[in-house]
Each structure stands twice: as C-alpha cells, then as structure tokens.
CSV table of C-alpha atoms in Angstrom, one decimal:
chain,number,residue,atom,x,y,z
A,1,MET,CA,27.1,8.4,4.5
A,2,PRO,CA,25.3,10.3,1.8
A,3,ARG,CA,22.0,12.0,2.9
A,4,ALA,CA,19.8,10.0,0.7
A,5,GLU,CA,21.3,6.6,2.0
A,6,ARG,CA,20.9,7.9,5.6
A,7,GLU,CA,17.4,8.9,5.0
A,8,ARG,CA,16.5,5.5,3.5
A,9,GLN,CA,18.2,3.8,6.7
A,10,MET,CA,16.1,6.0,9.0
A,11,ILE,CA,12.9,5.3,7.1
A,12,GLN,CA,13.6,1.5,7.2
A,13,VAL,CA,14.2,1.6,10.9
A,14,ALA,CA,11.3,3.7,11.7
A,15,GLU,CA,9.0,1.5,9.7
A,16,ALA,CA,10.1,-1.5,11.9
A,17,VAL,CA,9.6,0.5,15.1
A,18,PHE,CA,6.2,1.9,14.1
A,19,ALA,CA,5.1,-1.5,13.1
A,20,GLU,CA,6.4,-3.1,16.3
A,21,HIS,CA,5.0,-0.7,18.8
A,22,GLY,CA,2.3,1.4,16.8
A,23,TYR,CA,2.8,5.1,16.1
A,24,LEU,CA,1.8,6.4,19.5
A,25,ALA,CA,4.0,4.2,21.4
A,26,ALA,CA,7.0,4.3,19.1
A,27,SER,CA,9.8,6.6,20.4
A,28,MET,CA,12.3,8.7,18.4
A,29,ASP,CA,14.9,7.8,21.0
A,30,GLU,CA,14.5,4.3,20.0
A,31,ILE,CA,14.5,5.0,16.3
A,32,ALA,CA,17.6,7.2,16.6
A,33,GLU,CA,19.3,4.6,18.6
A,34,ARG,CA,18.7,1.7,16.3
A,35,VAL,CA,19.8,4.0,13.4
A,36,GLY,CA,22.9,5.0,15.2
A,37,VAL,CA,22.3,8.7,15.0
A,38,SER,CA,21.2,11.5,17.4
A,39,LYS,CA,17.6,12.3,18.0
A,40,PRO,CA,18.1,15.9,16.7
A,41,MET,CA,19.3,14.5,13.4
A,42,LEU,CA,16.0,12.5,13.0
A,43,TYR,CA,14.1,16.0,13.5
A,44,GLU,CA,16.4,17.6,11.2
A,45,TYR,CA,15.6,15.2,8.4
A,46,PHE,CA,11.9,14.9,9.0
A,47,ARG,CA,10.9,17.7,11.5
A,48,SER,CA,8.7,15.6,13.7
A,49,LYS,CA,7.6,11.9,14.4
A,50,GLU,CA,4.7,12.4,12.3
A,51,GLY,CA,6.9,13.7,9.5
A,52,LEU,CA,8.9,10.5,9.8
A,53,LEU,CA,5.8,8.3,9.7
A,54,ALA,CA,4.5,10.3,6.7
A,55,ALA,CA,8.0,9.6,4.9
A,56,CYS,CA,7.5,5.9,5.7
A,57,ILE,CA,4.2,5.9,4.1
A,58,ALA,CA,5.1,8.0,1.1
A,59,GLN,CA,7.9,5.6,0.4
A,60,SER,CA,5.6,2.5,0.7
A,61,ARG,CA,3.1,4.2,-1.7
A,62,ALA,CA,5.9,4.7,-4.3
A,63,GLU,CA,7.0,1.1,-4.1
A,64,LEU,CA,3.4,-0.1,-4.2
A,65,ARG,CA,2.8,1.9,-7.4
A,66,GLU,CA,5.9,0.7,-9.0
A,67,VAL,CA,5.2,-3.0,-8.5
A,68,THR,CA,1.5,-2.7,-9.6
A,69,GLU,CA,2.2,-0.4,-12.6
A,70,ARG,CA,5.1,-2.8,-13.6
A,71,ALA,CA,2.7,-5.9,-13.3
A,72,VAL,CA,0.1,-4.7,-15.8
A,73,ILE,CA,2.4,-3.5,-18.5
A,74,GLY,CA,2.2,-5.6,-21.5
A,75,ALA,CA,-0.7,-7.7,-20.5
A,76,ALA,CA,-2.4,-9.3,-23.4
A,77,SER,CA,-5.9,-9.1,-22.2
A,78,ALA,CA,-8.2,-7.3,-19.6
A,79,ARG,CA,-8.2,-10.5,-17.5
A,80,GLU,CA,-4.6,-10.9,-17.5
A,81,ALA,CA,-4.0,-7.2,-16.5
A,82,LEU,CA,-6.6,-7.5,-13.8
A,83,HIS,CA,-5.1,-10.7,-12.4
A,84,SER,CA,-1.5,-9.4,-12.7
A,85,GLY,CA,-2.3,-6.2,-10.8
A,86,LEU,CA,-4.2,-8.0,-8.0
A,87,LEU,CA,-1.3,-10.5,-7.7
A,88,ALA,CA,1.3,-7.7,-7.5
A,89,PHE,CA,-0.8,-6.0,-4.8
A,90,PHE,CA,-1.3,-9.1,-2.6
A,91,ARG,CA,2.5,-10.0,-3.1
A,92,TYR,CA,3.6,-6.6,-2.0
A,93,ILE,CA,1.4,-6.9,1.2
A,94,GLY,CA,2.8,-10.3,1.9
A,95,GLU,CA,6.5,-9.3,1.4
A,96,HIS,CA,6.1,-5.9,3.0
A,97,ARG,CA,4.2,-6.7,6.3
A,98,GLN,CA,5.6,-3.7,8.1
A,99,ALA,CA,4.7,-1.3,5.4
A,100,TRP,CA,1.2,-2.6,5.3
A,101,SER,CA,0.9,-2.5,9.1
A,102,LEU,CA,1.5,1.2,9.0
A,103,LEU,CA,-1.2,1.6,6.3
A,104,ARG,CA,-3.7,-0.7,8.0
A,105,ASN,CA,-3.3,0.3,11.6
A,106,GLU,CA,-2.3,4.1,11.6
A,107,MET,CA,-5.4,5.3,9.9
A,108,MET,CA,-7.4,4.7,13.1
A,109,LEU,CA,-5.0,6.4,15.4
A,110,ILE,CA,-3.9,9.6,13.7
A,111,GLY,CA,-7.0,11.4,12.5
A,112,THR,CA,-6.7,14.4,10.3
A,113,THR,CA,-3.0,14.7,10.0
A,114,THR,CA,-0.2,14.6,7.5
A,115,ALA,CA,0.2,10.8,7.8
A,116,SER,CA,-3.6,10.1,7.3
A,117,ASP,CA,-3.3,12.3,4.2
A,118,GLU,CA,-0.4,10.1,3.0
A,119,ILE,CA,-2.5,7.0,3.4
A,120,GLU,CA,-5.4,8.5,1.6
A,121,ALA,CA,-2.9,9.4,-1.1
A,122,THR,CA,-1.9,5.8,-1.3
A,123,ARG,CA,-5.5,4.7,-1.7
A,124,GLN,CA,-6.2,7.4,-4.2
A,125,GLN,CA,-3.0,6.3,-6.1
A,126,GLN,CA,-4.3,2.7,-6.4
A,127,THR,CA,-7.9,3.9,-7.4
A,128,ASP,CA,-6.5,6.1,-10.2
A,129,LEU,CA,-4.2,3.3,-11.4
A,130,ILE,CA,-7.2,0.8,-11.4
A,131,ALA,CA,-9.6,3.4,-12.9
A,132,LYS,CA,-7.2,3.9,-15.9
A,133,LEU,CA,-6.8,0.1,-16.2
A,134,MET,CA,-10.6,-0.4,-16.2
A,135,ASP,CA,-11.4,2.5,-18.5
A,136,GLY,CA,-8.8,1.0,-21.0
A,137,TYR,CA,-10.3,-2.5,-20.9
A,138,PHE,CA,-13.9,-2.3,-19.9
A,139,ASP,CA,-17.0,-0.5,-21.1
A,140,LEU,CA,-18.5,0.6,-17.8
A,141,GLY,CA,-20.7,3.4,-19.2
A,142,SER,CA,-19.4,6.4,-17.7
A,143,PRO,CA,-16.4,8.0,-15.9
A,144,LEU,CA,-18.3,8.0,-12.8
A,145,ARG,CA,-18.9,4.3,-13.1
A,146,VAL,CA,-15.4,3.6,-13.7
A,147,GLU,CA,-14.4,5.7,-10.7
A,148,ALA,CA,-17.1,3.9,-8.6
A,149,ALA,CA,-15.8,0.4,-9.7
A,150,ALA,CA,-12.2,1.4,-9.0
A,151,GLU,CA,-13.2,2.5,-5.5
A,152,PHE,CA,-14.9,-0.9,-5.0
A,153,VAL,CA,-11.8,-2.8,-6.1
A,154,VAL,CA,-9.6,-0.9,-3.7
A,155,GLY,CA,-11.9,-1.3,-0.8
A,156,ALA,CA,-12.6,-4.9,-1.4
A,157,CYS,CA,-8.8,-5.7,-1.8
A,158,GLU,CA,-7.9,-3.6,1.4
A,159,ARG,CA,-10.4,-5.8,3.4
A,160,LEU,CA,-9.4,-9.0,1.7
A,161,ALA,CA,-5.7,-8.2,2.7
A,162,ILE,CA,-6.8,-7.6,6.2
A,163,TRP,CA,-8.6,-10.9,6.3
A,164,CYS,CA,-5.5,-12.7,4.9
A,165,GLU,CA,-3.6,-11.6,7.7
A,166,ARG,CA,-5.7,-13.6,10.1
A,167,HIS,CA,-5.2,-16.7,7.8
A,168,GLU,CA,-1.5,-17.5,7.5
A,169,ASP,CA,-2.1,-20.3,5.1
A,170,VAL,CA,-3.6,-18.0,2.5
A,171,THR,CA,-1.3,-17.1,-0.2
A,172,PRO,CA,-1.0,-13.9,-2.4
A,173,GLU,CA,-2.0,-16.4,-5.2
A,174,TRP,CA,-5.0,-17.7,-3.4
A,175,ALA,CA,-6.1,-14.1,-2.5
A,176,THR,CA,-5.7,-13.1,-6.1
A,177,ASP,CA,-7.9,-16.0,-7.3
A,178,ALA,CA,-10.6,-15.3,-4.9
A,179,ALA,CA,-10.8,-11.7,-5.8
A,180,MET,CA,-10.6,-12.7,-9.5
A,181,ASP,CA,-13.6,-15.1,-9.0
A,182,LEU,CA,-15.8,-12.2,-8.0
A,183,LEU,CA,-14.6,-9.3,-10.0
A,184,TRP,CA,-14.1,-11.3,-13.4
A,185,ALA,CA,-17.7,-12.6,-13.1
A,186,SER,CA,-19.0,-9.1,-13.1
A,187,LEU,CA,-16.5,-7.5,-15.7
A,188,ARG,CA,-16.1,-10.2,-18.3
A,189,ASP,CA,-19.2,-9.3,-20.2
A,190,ARG,CA,-18.0,-5.6,-20.3
A,191,VAL,CA,-14.6,-6.2,-22.1
A,192,ARG,CA,-14.0,-3.8,-25.0
C-alpha cells in the first residue's frame, strides 16, 4: 500500500479509537491491530501517540477549511456568505462527529502539547477565514473590531455546536438559522 494511503488509513482508524476511548485511554496497540500494522510502524509514521493525534486534528482542520472556504465562494451577498459559511461548519460537525469529538474533548485533557497547538491552529484558521469574510462584507470600524467579531463568531459557534450534541433533533440547518438570527441582527446595518 502506498505510504500516503496507509497514513490516511492510520489516521482514520486512530480518529475512531480516540473518539471512542478518549486520548488518554486509547491504545496504540488497538490502533495498530485495527489498521493491521505493527505498533512500531505507527511510531515510524507519527513518532508518538500525541503525534498521531496531532495528525488526526491537522487532517480535520484541512477538511474543515476546505468545506467552509468552498461554501462562501461566489456568494452574492454578505448574508448569503455568512449563512453558507455557518451551514458548512454545522454540517461538517454533524457529518464528522469523531473529528469534532477530538476537537471538543481533547483540549481539556492535553494541556500545552502539540495536539493542543493543532486545536488552537484550527480555531485560528476559522477565525482568520471569518475575519477575511467579515472585512470584505462589513464595515466594522477597524481591524481590531474585525478580529474581535471573528473571535466572537468562532466561540459562539463552538458553544452552539456543543449544545447541538445534546439535542439530537437539532439539524445543521436549525443551528445555522439560530446563529444567523443573532449574528445578522447585529451585522445587517454594517454591510458595505
């Protein structure tokens, strides 16, 4: 099997094991067994369990960036861009529960490690994307205000996504509408 394909396979299985057991309880032995490789091979690819977790998070970050960027391309208005970006985020979380589980749960367990840096890089990636979007569509007064607004959106959407997990009947569309109701009310008068 080509190295890149084997690596994707290892990451996919590790994501499932980490989501099932949590990072601390997950075992490299179990991951290796499920993949059908030796434990030393996992270490050869990722150097450590934390390195494997970081690779899982980095992959999720890349996927999330791709879907959210793609969602806002060609938006005809500020409202459409904001709605499309939020919907892409909530759909990604709904369709990638294991990846979301890593982003949501592991930040409490790991502390200041490579994996927590990957989680923060994911947050920063989304903040930068939202700031760019907001700066293009809204007059918020200053770059500092744009950055603060983007941080607010990311934080609010993370908390709403966590809340959604407790309410299985809440769809990505419902979550998007709820977020839009609050965000659009404060932004619509600032459209450029």
